Tab-separated table of C-alpha atoms and ligand atoms in Angstrom:
chain	number	residue	atom	x	y	z
L	1	MET	CA	29.911	-25.605	0.663
L	2	ASP	CA	29.998	-28.992	2.386
L	3	ASP	CA	26.621	-30.344	2.953
L	4	SER	CA	26.961	-30.262	6.923
L	5	ARG	CA	27.252	-26.556	6.700
L	6	ARG	CA	24.060	-26.046	4.667
L	7	ILE	CA	20.733	-25.472	6.335
L	8	ASP	CA	17.957	-27.864	4.850
L	9	PRO	CA	14.468	-26.432	5.223
L	10	TRP	CA	12.922	-29.884	4.653
L	11	SER	CA	15.111	-31.811	6.976
L	12	SER	CA	13.828	-33.303	10.041
L	13	GLU	CA	17.178	-32.635	11.728
L	14	GLN	CA	17.810	-29.137	13.054
L	15	SER	CA	20.979	-27.518	13.830
L	16	THR	CA	21.095	-25.704	17.107
L	17	ASP	CA	24.459	-24.296	16.691
L	18	TYR	CA	23.010	-20.751	16.612
L	19	ALA	CA	26.337	-18.943	16.994
L	20	ARG	CA	27.795	-20.685	14.069
L	21	ILE	CA	24.745	-20.165	11.892
L	22	SER	CA	24.654	-16.470	12.681
L	23	ASP	CA	28.204	-16.036	11.902
L	24	GLN	CA	28.280	-18.211	8.776
L	25	PHE	CA	25.260	-16.537	7.250
L	26	GLY	CA	25.851	-13.041	8.529
L	27	LEU	CA	22.783	-12.666	10.671
L	28	GLY	CA	22.455	-9.602	12.855
L	29	SER	CA	22.113	-9.856	16.515
L	30	ILE	CA	19.024	-8.504	18.398
L	31	ASP	CA	19.576	-5.647	20.615
L	32	ILE	CA	16.523	-5.721	22.809
L	33	SER	CA	17.040	-2.140	24.101
L	34	LYS	CA	15.910	-0.956	20.608
L	35	LEU	CA	12.696	-2.829	20.721
L	36	PRO	CA	9.516	-1.224	21.941
L	37	ASN	CA	7.636	-3.216	24.484
L	38	PRO	CA	9.638	-6.391	23.986
L	39	GLY	CA	7.748	-9.621	24.352
L	40	ILE	CA	8.933	-12.720	26.278
L	41	LEU	CA	10.596	-14.195	23.453
L	42	HIS	CA	12.699	-11.155	23.011
L	43	ARG	CA	13.380	-10.557	26.610
L	44	ARG	CA	14.561	-14.133	26.986
L	45	GLY	CA	16.916	-14.229	24.048
L	46	ILE	CA	14.740	-16.713	22.244
L	47	VAL	CA	14.406	-14.431	19.118
L	48	PHE	CA	18.205	-14.320	18.613
L	49	ALA	CA	18.918	-12.921	15.200
L	50	HIS	CA	17.711	-10.987	12.295
L	51	ARG	CA	18.281	-9.549	8.843
L	52	ASP	CA	17.519	-5.790	8.452
L	53	LEU	CA	15.291	-5.712	11.465
L	54	ASP	CA	16.316	-1.985	11.870
L	55	VAL	CA	14.328	-1.201	8.766
L	56	ILE	CA	11.199	-2.323	10.480
L	57	LEU	CA	12.182	-0.669	13.768
L	58	GLY	CA	12.605	2.593	11.786
L	59	CYS	CA	8.925	2.144	10.472
L	60	MET	CA	7.751	1.669	13.978
L	61	GLU	CA	9.455	4.783	15.092
L	62	ARG	CA	8.142	6.938	12.237
L	63	SER	CA	4.787	5.202	12.194
L	64	ASP	CA	5.371	4.258	8.444
L	65	PRO	CA	3.507	1.261	7.184
L	66	PHE	CA	5.112	-2.115	7.295
L	67	GLY	CA	3.847	-5.674	6.952
L	68	VAL	CA	4.533	-9.173	8.353
L	69	LEU	CA	4.374	-12.225	6.194
L	70	THR	CA	4.153	-15.565	7.752
L	71	GLY	CA	3.319	-19.093	6.329
L	72	LEU	CA	2.086	-22.437	7.424
L	73	MET	CA	2.234	-25.836	6.035
L	74	PRO	CA	-1.358	-27.079	6.062
L	75	SER	CA	-0.517	-30.672	6.815
L	76	GLY	CA	-0.206	-31.918	10.408
L	77	LYS	CA	-1.333	-30.430	13.714
L	78	MET	CA	-0.306	-27.125	15.248
L	79	HIS	CA	1.828	-27.441	18.239
L	80	LEU	CA	3.787	-25.092	20.630
L	81	GLY	CA	6.670	-24.755	18.216
L	82	HIS	CA	4.380	-23.121	15.759
L	83	SER	CA	2.831	-20.854	18.264
L	84	MET	CA	6.203	-19.126	18.724
L	85	VAL	CA	5.893	-17.486	15.273
L	86	ILE	CA	2.422	-16.336	16.109
L	87	ASP	CA	3.612	-14.681	19.358
L	88	GLN	CA	6.046	-12.669	17.284
L	89	VAL	CA	3.514	-11.906	14.634
L	90	ARG	CA	1.104	-10.576	17.296
L	91	TRP	CA	3.936	-8.402	18.701
L	92	PHE	CA	4.648	-6.921	15.209
L	93	GLN	CA	0.806	-6.387	14.763
L	94	GLU	CA	0.549	-4.572	18.118
L	95	GLN	CA	3.497	-2.263	16.845
L	96	GLY	CA	1.508	-1.356	13.727
L	97	ALA	CA	2.049	-4.073	11.234
L	98	ASP	CA	-0.478	-5.474	8.738
L	99	ILE	CA	-0.326	-9.301	8.600
L	100	THR	CA	-0.371	-11.503	5.694
L	101	VAL	CA	-0.600	-15.301	6.199
L	102	THR	CA	0.281	-17.768	3.553
L	103	VAL	CA	-1.359	-21.114	3.486
L	104	ALA	CA	1.327	-23.205	1.670
L	105	ASP	CA	-1.161	-25.524	0.066
L	106	LEU	CA	0.756	-25.845	-3.207
L	107	GLU	CA	3.921	-26.572	-1.311
L	108	ALA	CA	2.126	-29.143	0.862
L	109	LEU	CA	0.745	-30.624	-2.428
L	110	ALA	CA	4.055	-30.684	-4.000
L	111	THR	CA	6.261	-31.917	-1.108
L	112	ARG	CA	3.791	-34.004	0.903
L	113	GLY	CA	1.080	-34.987	-1.412
L	114	THR	CA	-1.618	-33.206	0.513
L	115	SER	CA	-4.765	-32.444	-1.656
L	116	LEU	CA	-5.808	-28.789	-1.894
L	117	ALA	CA	-9.095	-29.665	-0.303
L	118	ASP	CA	-7.528	-31.418	2.699
L	119	GLY	CA	-4.927	-28.613	2.912
L	120	ARG	CA	-7.683	-25.962	3.198
L	121	GLU	CA	-9.758	-27.918	5.812
L	122	ASN	CA	-6.588	-28.532	7.854
L	123	ALA	CA	-5.283	-24.967	7.707
L	124	LEU	CA	-8.665	-23.520	8.818
L	125	ARG	CA	-9.284	-26.073	11.672
L	126	GLU	CA	-5.670	-26.474	12.905
L	127	TYR	CA	-3.906	-23.157	12.207
L	128	VAL	CA	-6.298	-20.295	11.613
L	129	HIS	CA	-8.579	-21.222	14.507
L	130	ASN	CA	-5.592	-21.205	16.817
L	131	TYR	CA	-4.119	-17.982	15.443
L	132	ALA	CA	-7.367	-16.404	16.207
L	133	ALA	CA	-7.365	-17.773	19.677
L	134	LEU	CA	-3.728	-16.654	20.271
L	135	GLY	CA	-4.911	-13.105	19.653
L	136	LEU	CA	-4.373	-11.995	16.149
L	137	ASP	CA	-6.486	-9.069	15.193
L	138	PRO	CA	-8.587	-9.952	12.220
L	139	SER	CA	-9.000	-6.410	11.042
L	140	SER	CA	-5.338	-6.297	9.825
L	141	THR	CA	-4.814	-10.070	9.077
L	142	ASN	CA	-5.207	-11.624	5.656
L	143	VAL	CA	-5.102	-15.288	5.269
L	144	TYR	CA	-4.660	-16.536	1.714
L	145	PHE	CA	-4.093	-19.890	-0.127
L	146	GLN	CA	-1.009	-20.170	-2.582
L	147	SER	CA	-3.274	-21.913	-4.985
L	148	GLY	CA	-5.914	-19.130	-5.001
L	149	ARG	CA	-3.454	-16.153	-5.630
L	150	PRO	CA	-2.267	-16.100	-9.217
L	151	ALA	CA	-0.179	-12.941	-8.404
L	152	VAL	CA	2.077	-15.205	-6.147
L	153	GLN	CA	2.516	-17.669	-8.867
L	154	ARG	CA	3.117	-14.885	-11.533
L	155	LEU	CA	5.800	-13.607	-9.260
L	156	ALA	CA	7.401	-17.031	-8.784
L	157	PHE	CA	7.764	-17.259	-12.531
L	158	THR	CA	9.063	-13.711	-12.964
L	159	LEU	CA	11.506	-14.026	-10.177
L	160	GLY	CA	12.530	-17.472	-11.408
L	161	ARG	CA	14.307	-15.886	-14.378
L	162	ARG	CA	16.746	-14.418	-12.023
L	163	THR	CA	18.139	-17.615	-10.536
L	164	ASN	CA	19.505	-20.940	-11.841
L	165	LEU	CA	20.192	-24.432	-10.786
L	166	SER	CA	23.721	-23.484	-9.692
L	167	GLU	CA	22.354	-21.068	-7.182
L	168	PHE	CA	19.872	-23.789	-5.863
L	169	GLU	CA	22.767	-26.093	-5.507
L	170	ALA	CA	24.756	-23.528	-3.507
L	171	ILE	CA	21.740	-22.696	-1.173
L	172	TYR	CA	19.984	-25.902	-0.846
L	173	GLY	CA	22.377	-28.525	-2.019
L	174	PHE	CA	20.291	-29.811	-4.890
L	175	LYS	CA	21.624	-32.519	-6.994
L	176	GLY	CA	20.452	-34.211	-10.218
L	177	ASP	CA	18.099	-36.460	-8.391
L	178	THR	CA	16.366	-33.698	-6.473
L	179	ASN	CA	12.691	-33.781	-6.836
L	180	LEU	CA	11.334	-30.765	-8.812
L	181	ALA	CA	8.877	-30.044	-6.122
L	182	HIS	CA	11.830	-28.792	-4.093
L	183	VAL	CA	12.760	-26.374	-6.954
L	184	GLN	CA	9.274	-25.155	-7.298
L	185	ALA	CA	8.445	-24.554	-3.521
L	186	PRO	CA	11.187	-22.005	-2.876
L	187	LEU	CA	10.145	-20.030	-5.840
L	188	VAL	CA	6.564	-19.987	-4.829
L	189	GLN	CA	7.767	-19.048	-1.319
L	190	ALA	CA	9.711	-16.158	-2.783
L	191	GLY	CA	6.449	-15.192	-4.413
L	192	ASP	CA	4.661	-15.382	-1.078
L	193	ILE	CA	7.268	-13.285	0.720
L	194	ILE	CA	7.482	-10.535	-2.074
L	195	HIS	CA	3.821	-10.288	-3.104
L	196	PRO	CA	2.462	-8.131	-0.134
L	197	GLN	CA	4.436	-5.281	-1.801
L	198	LEU	CA	2.373	-5.425	-5.032
L	199	GLU	CA	0.032	-2.548	-5.392
L	200	GLU	CA	-3.195	-4.689	-5.058
L	201	PHE	CA	-1.783	-6.235	-1.803
L	202	GLY	CA	-0.833	-2.969	0.090
L	203	GLY	CA	1.856	-1.564	-2.002
L	204	LEU	CA	5.576	-0.792	-1.485
L	205	ARG	CA	6.497	-1.147	2.202
L	206	PRO	CA	9.008	-3.152	4.170
L	207	ILE	CA	7.909	-6.848	4.994
L	208	VAL	CA	9.378	-8.820	7.933
L	209	VAL	CA	9.216	-12.541	7.998
L	210	PRO	CA	9.601	-14.127	11.467
L	211	VAL	CA	10.887	-17.722	11.104
L	212	GLY	CA	12.969	-20.503	12.614
L	213	VAL	CA	16.534	-20.600	11.208
L	214	ASP	CA	15.503	-23.633	9.036
L	215	GLN	CA	13.760	-21.208	6.688
L	216	ASP	CA	16.708	-18.788	6.255
L	217	PRO	CA	17.777	-20.301	2.893
L	218	HIS	CA	14.449	-19.069	1.484
L	219	LEU	CA	15.105	-15.587	2.825
L	220	ARG	CA	18.656	-15.525	1.389
L	221	LEU	CA	17.176	-16.599	-1.917
L	222	THR	CA	14.327	-14.033	-1.813
L	223	ARG	CA	16.525	-11.262	-0.805
L	224	GLY	CA	18.967	-12.006	-3.558
L	225	LEU	CA	16.167	-12.097	-6.123
L	226	ALA	CA	14.694	-8.768	-5.057
L	227	ASN	CA	18.135	-7.174	-5.128
L	228	LYS	CA	18.811	-8.486	-8.783
L	229	THR	CA	15.514	-6.708	-9.936
L	230	HIS	CA	16.712	-3.257	-8.678
L	231	TRP	CA	17.218	-0.511	-11.174
L	232	PHE	CA	18.972	1.676	-8.550
L	233	ASN	CA	21.532	0.589	-6.019
L	234	VAL	CA	22.189	2.299	-2.699
L	235	LYS	CA	25.585	2.017	-1.237
L	236	ALA	CA	27.764	3.590	1.409
L	237	ARG	CA	29.897	6.306	-0.080
L	238	LYS	CA	33.637	6.047	0.449
L	239	ALA	CA	33.991	9.638	1.515
L	240	GLY	CA	30.933	9.655	3.790
L	241	GLY	CA	27.137	9.618	2.957
L	242	LEU	CA	25.463	7.406	0.380
L	243	THR	CA	25.766	6.765	-3.348
L	244	VAL	CA	22.842	5.873	-5.618
L	245	THR	CA	23.874	4.130	-8.807
L	246	LEU	CA	21.959	3.089	-11.865
L	247	SER	CA	21.802	-0.644	-12.399
L	248	ILE	CA	21.535	-0.984	-16.164
L	249	GLN	CA	19.553	-4.062	-17.212
L	250	ASP	CA	17.989	-5.111	-20.523
L	251	GLU	CA	14.588	-3.842	-19.374
L	252	ASN	CA	15.581	-0.404	-18.413
L	253	LEU	CA	18.141	0.500	-21.386
L	254	ASN	CA	15.497	2.833	-22.939
L	255	VAL	CA	14.462	4.391	-19.710
L	256	PHE	CA	17.977	5.000	-18.724
L	257	GLY	CA	18.950	6.393	-22.213
L	258	VAL	CA	21.341	3.639	-23.241
L	259	GLY	CA	21.277	3.334	-27.080
L	260	PRO	CA	21.802	0.228	-29.116
L	261	ASN	CA	25.556	1.099	-29.424
L	262	GLY	CA	25.924	1.554	-25.705
L	263	ARG	CA	26.019	5.357	-26.209
L	264	VAL	CA	24.247	7.350	-23.512
L	265	ASP	CA	21.588	9.774	-24.558
L	266	ARG	CA	22.377	12.965	-22.514
L	267	SER	CA	19.068	14.466	-22.325
L	268	THR	CA	17.264	11.257	-21.342
L	269	ARG	CA	19.974	10.575	-18.703
L	270	GLU	CA	19.700	14.073	-17.242
L	271	ALA	CA	15.876	13.762	-16.987
L	272	ILE	CA	16.305	10.535	-15.035
L	273	PHE	CA	18.790	12.216	-12.708
L	274	ALA	CA	16.335	15.120	-12.195
L	275	ARG	CA	13.617	12.560	-11.225
L	276	LEU	CA	16.165	10.788	-8.956
L	277	LYS	CA	16.806	13.916	-7.105
L	278	ALA	CA	13.075	14.761	-6.979
L	279	SER	CA	12.386	11.287	-5.522
L	280	LEU	CA	14.753	12.125	-2.585
L	281	VAL	CA	13.098	15.534	-1.721
L	282	PRO	CA	11.364	14.075	1.212
L	283	MET	CA	14.740	13.255	2.880
L	284	GLY	CA	15.690	16.956	2.768
L	285	TYR	CA	19.269	16.733	1.570
L	286	SER	CA	20.877	19.810	0.261
L	287	ASP	CA	23.671	18.668	-1.739
L	288	TYR	CA	24.203	16.031	-4.445
L	289	ILE	CA	27.177	15.278	-6.693
L	290	ALA	CA	25.619	13.938	-9.779
L	291	ASN	CA	27.577	12.047	-12.656
L	292	PRO	CA	24.789	11.229	-15.052
L	293	LYS	CA	27.110	9.723	-17.519
L	294	HIS	CA	28.542	7.233	-15.083
L	295	GLY	CA	25.155	6.805	-13.494
L	296	THR	CA	26.122	7.751	-9.867
L	297	LEU	CA	24.568	10.244	-7.505
L	298	ASP	CA	26.435	10.998	-4.412
L	299	VAL	CA	24.689	12.208	-1.412
L	300	PRO	CA	27.396	13.360	1.049
L	301	GLY	CA	24.867	14.400	3.635
L	302	ALA	CA	23.193	11.123	3.970
L	303	LYS	CA	23.567	9.051	7.183
L	304	SER	CA	24.281	5.413	6.794
L	305	SER	CA	21.162	4.864	8.835
L	306	ASP	CA	19.134	6.652	6.050
L	307	ALA	CA	19.798	3.818	3.535
L	308	ALA	CA	16.441	2.066	3.898
L	309	GLN	CA	14.410	5.218	3.421
L	310	VAL	CA	16.595	6.267	0.476
L	311	ARG	CA	15.950	2.804	-0.971
L	312	MET	CA	12.235	3.178	-0.433
L	313	CYS	CA	12.370	6.503	-2.308
L	314	VAL	CA	14.257	5.067	-5.302
L	315	LEU	CA	12.031	1.930	-5.361
L	316	ALA	CA	9.030	4.103	-5.650
L	317	LEU	CA	10.652	5.869	-8.485
L	318	GLU	CA	11.607	2.553	-10.110
L	319	ARG	CA	7.995	1.596	-10.090
L	320	GLU	CA	7.046	4.803	-11.763
L	321	LEU	CA	9.598	4.187	-14.438
L	322	GLY	CA	8.302	0.593	-14.932
L	323	GLY	CA	10.308	-1.612	-12.740
L	324	MET	CA	9.211	-3.958	-10.067
L	325	GLY	CA	10.538	-1.849	-7.170
L	326	LEU	CA	10.888	-4.544	-4.504
L	327	MET	CA	12.166	-4.049	-0.927
L	328	PRO	CA	14.195	-7.084	0.033
L	329	PRO	CA	12.423	-8.776	2.923
L	330	CYS	CA	13.545	-8.418	6.549
L	331	SER	CA	13.508	-11.467	8.912
L	332	THR	CA	13.885	-12.517	12.560
L	333	TYR	CA	14.972	-15.914	13.744
L	334	HIS	CA	14.048	-17.748	16.845
L	335	ARG	CA	15.580	-20.605	18.695
L	336	PHE	CA	13.758	-23.923	18.697
L	337	ALA	CA	12.202	-25.230	21.886
L	338	VAL	CA	13.648	-28.710	22.739
L	339	GLY	CA	11.219	-31.584	22.258
L	340	MET	CA	9.813	-32.991	25.389
L	341	THR	CA	11.828	-36.220	25.019
L	342	GLY	CA	14.986	-34.212	24.670
L	343	ASP	CA	15.115	-34.420	20.772
L	344	LYS	CA	13.399	-32.366	18.099
L	345	MET	CA	9.643	-31.414	18.301
L	346	SER	CA	7.722	-32.999	15.638
L	347	SER	CA	4.076	-33.318	14.757
L	348	SER	CA	4.721	-36.936	13.652
L	349	LYS	CA	5.951	-37.794	17.198
L	350	PRO	CA	3.175	-36.651	19.509
L	351	GLU	CA	5.212	-37.377	22.601
L	352	THR	CA	7.799	-34.664	21.599
L	353	THR	CA	5.392	-31.682	21.940
L	354	ILE	CA	2.192	-30.332	23.236
L	355	PHE	CA	-0.492	-29.719	20.562
L	356	MET	CA	-2.793	-26.822	20.791
L	357	ASP	CA	-5.675	-28.944	21.455
L	358	ASP	CA	-4.042	-31.476	23.869
L	359	SER	CA	-6.360	-32.280	26.770
L	360	VAL	CA	-4.901	-31.332	30.241
L	361	GLU	CA	-4.506	-35.136	30.867
L	362	ALA	CA	-2.499	-35.598	27.673
L	363	MET	CA	-0.299	-32.664	28.532
L	364	THR	CA	0.181	-33.771	32.106
L	365	ARG	CA	1.253	-37.157	30.981
L	366	LYS	CA	3.871	-35.704	28.504
L	367	VAL	CA	5.227	-33.282	31.156
L	368	LYS	CA	5.613	-36.087	33.736
L	369	ARG	CA	7.626	-38.097	31.159
L	370	ALA	CA	9.666	-35.278	29.859
L	371	PHE	CA	13.319	-35.037	29.872
L	372	SER	CA	14.356	-33.616	33.344
L	373	GLY	CA	17.427	-31.718	34.385
L	374	GLY	CA	17.256	-33.009	37.946
L	375	GLN	CA	19.775	-35.246	39.599
L	376	PRO	CA	19.359	-39.096	39.911
L	377	THR	CA	18.506	-39.036	43.552
L	378	VAL	CA	16.895	-36.608	45.964
L	379	GLU	CA	20.089	-36.424	48.012
L	380	GLU	CA	22.198	-35.514	44.973
L	381	HIS	CA	19.601	-32.999	43.875
L	382	ARG	CA	19.624	-31.226	47.038
L	383	LEU	CA	23.377	-31.177	46.960
L	384	HIS	CA	24.061	-30.130	43.208
L	385	GLY	CA	20.522	-28.689	42.286
L	386	GLY	CA	18.871	-29.045	38.796
L	387	ASP	CA	20.069	-28.035	35.414
L	388	CYS	CA	17.567	-25.472	33.828
L	389	SER	CA	19.398	-25.655	30.525
L	390	LYS	CA	18.464	-29.384	30.129
L	391	ASP	CA	15.115	-29.340	31.993
L	392	VAL	CA	12.189	-29.565	29.578
L	393	ALA	CA	9.550	-28.340	32.261
L	394	PHE	CA	11.740	-25.272	32.915
L	395	GLN	CA	12.246	-24.481	29.212
L	396	TYR	CA	8.500	-24.745	28.622
L	397	LEU	CA	7.928	-22.252	31.324
L	398	GLN	CA	10.541	-19.970	29.797
L	399	PHE	CA	9.289	-20.339	26.215
L	400	PHE	CA	5.628	-20.601	26.658
L	401	PHE	CA	3.822	-20.586	30.009
L	402	GLU	CA	5.381	-18.287	32.539
L	403	SER	CA	5.101	-14.741	31.379
L	404	ASP	CA	6.364	-13.198	34.584
L	405	ASP	CA	10.160	-12.599	34.390
L	406	ASP	CA	10.539	-12.369	38.147
L	407	GLU	CA	8.648	-15.502	38.839
L	408	LEU	CA	10.642	-17.500	36.205
L	409	ALA	CA	13.953	-16.180	37.859
L	410	ARG	CA	12.618	-17.310	41.194
L	411	ILE	CA	11.780	-20.836	39.815
L	412	ALA	CA	15.288	-21.032	38.267
L	413	ARG	CA	16.969	-20.157	41.570
L	414	GLU	CA	14.971	-22.670	43.606
L	415	TYR	CA	15.565	-25.257	41.094
L	416	GLU	CA	19.318	-24.718	40.579
L	417	SER	CA	19.890	-24.492	44.325
L	418	GLY	CA	18.304	-27.986	44.837
L	419	ARG	CA	15.491	-26.604	46.945
L	420	MET	CA	12.975	-27.341	44.245
L	421	LEU	CA	12.848	-30.877	42.977
L	422	ALA	CA	12.394	-32.181	39.492
L	423	GLY	CA	8.870	-33.395	40.327
L	424	GLU	CA	8.042	-29.927	41.718
L	425	ILE	CA	9.145	-27.989	38.655
L	426	LYS	CA	7.097	-30.374	36.618
L	427	GLN	CA	4.161	-29.665	38.718
L	428	ILE	CA	4.481	-25.901	38.196
L	429	CYS	CA	4.839	-26.341	34.498
L	430	ILE	CA	1.644	-28.587	34.406
L	431	ASP	CA	-0.316	-25.999	36.437
L	432	SER	CA	0.659	-23.094	34.146
L	433	ALA	CA	0.277	-25.138	30.977
L	434	SER	CA	-3.240	-26.383	32.151
L	435	GLU	CA	-4.285	-22.617	32.477
L	436	TRP	CA	-2.723	-21.801	29.157
L	437	LEU	CA	-4.507	-24.630	27.369
L	438	THR	CA	-7.809	-24.052	29.003
L	439	ASP	CA	-7.767	-20.347	28.166
L	440	LEU	CA	-6.824	-21.169	24.583
L	441	ALA	CA	-9.606	-23.625	24.199
L	442	GLU	CA	-12.088	-21.029	25.494
L	443	LYS	CA	-10.795	-18.527	22.965
L	444	ARG	CA	-11.115	-21.137	20.200
L	445	ASP	CA	-14.672	-21.600	21.205
L	446	MET	CA	-15.275	-17.799	20.915
L	447	TRP	CA	-13.974	-17.915	17.294
L	448	ASP	CA	-15.974	-20.930	16.234
L	449	GLY	CA	-17.751	-20.133	12.939
L	450	ARG	CA	-16.106	-16.721	12.544
L	451	LEU	CA	-12.853	-17.594	10.970
L	452	ASP	CA	-13.977	-15.891	7.702
L	453	GLU	CA	-12.978	-12.668	9.394
L	454	PHE	CA	-9.345	-13.587	9.056
L	455	LEU	CA	-9.679	-14.686	5.276
L	456	ALA	CA	-8.736	-12.455	2.408
L	457	PRO	CA	-11.447	-12.041	-0.181
L	458	ASP	CA	-9.741	-14.496	-2.559
L	459	ALA	CA	-9.651	-17.128	0.282
L	460	LEU	CA	-13.364	-17.158	1.030
Z	501	LIG	N1	7.946	-23.531	3.860
Z	501	LIG	C1	7.221	-23.169	5.006
Z	501	LIG	C2	7.179	-24.379	5.836
Z	501	LIG	O1	7.615	-25.378	5.570
Z	501	LIG	C3	5.784	-22.658	4.736
Z	501	LIG	C4	5.775	-21.305	3.927
Z	501	LIG	C5	5.471	-21.113	2.677
Z	501	LIG	C6	6.227	-20.147	4.458
Z	501	LIG	N2	5.574	-19.835	2.354
Z	501	LIG	C7	6.068	-19.098	3.447
Z	501	LIG	C8	6.866	-19.676	5.727
Z	501	LIG	C9	6.461	-17.847	3.506
Z	501	LIG	C10	7.232	-18.372	5.811
Z	501	LIG	C11	6.958	-17.407	4.737
Z	501	LIG	O2	6.561	-24.333	7.062
């Protein structure tokens, strides 16, 4: 793949060609009519793509357990761009998810030289405090540190056996001079994403990871790694239904009855097939076509939409038999809000974004200077109207500050018709943002000294 078509999760450049990215990497598009109580980011098309979100929606519908995993870099300040992920996390939590938050202190150490102590301090003050203020419920939220969870690192090592430098080159474009911190970080991140499924962290259940598209390479890697560990594959059956096939690997030769000479031990294999069918009893299928010798079980009566539930059944069996039993992670992707100056939002350029603890004065100054979609003169503006797609004040109302869809539509109409001037839309943005920031600061005060409620036992 040529470098321009790759996504680089560490780059300060961001591709915003969302249609191409979706297409190239096979992301699903979001059908908001399928989402219960869609939030503003869903209603406004800001969360635009996903992988396997239907698996999560199925869990919501059946009230089956599912989790969310999200992560933060504990260097730099939290700004509006980061708050978008937390809005989605809160929505998932309201629909029944448990929440795991990774503090990527090892990644920050490796890629930015942030000490673990500074990373901890920064994570709590800048991020966890604001997550609390943004309304995450501590009773089902667990914040942990990469450096404090050996299980994550163990997984990174275990999963690392299933990939190689060629795959890293294909996904990330690594070359001979790539710093090894960039090889370690994705493996640890795969560990982060997978580990909530371990027994001691909640057990087998689907996990969804809401991210910006810049993080998709990590999801592709992690999903691939999970799939490579599978002892059973679930596929569409040509003649209708689903087929479960055994995936023979070194570590399951004995269990699946494959002898040293490749010969299949009939009674071992038949016993596995009996257990395989038994694992599917909750699905209520009546016929199976079993071919133990070839390692296939056809389920003609299965619907294609049953695939995730069938997979969950066979992953549970895989665990009983001694495999890892890992569900590939699901994900959602959001568009990035434009930076206030018209280019990318970045913590290192304070004028490009609003920080969660910006004063009303600082915010006001930034909005007043922000990139405008207005016309050069009032006369032209009255004639041609403003351009919402370029106007930062409008977009910040849309992404963050105006939760009422009708009011937002009214503002858009007024602005585009030229009745509302650029200065006026900026003032509306300033008023809403003032309220938003003041409210957030009050909520932060409420959580002062109580952040431990969000920390997992190994993070205290
Ligand atoms: N790499 C992420 C970042 O740069 C941080 C992170 C670490 C993360 N582990 C994660 C994000 C797991 C999502 C899921 O911000």
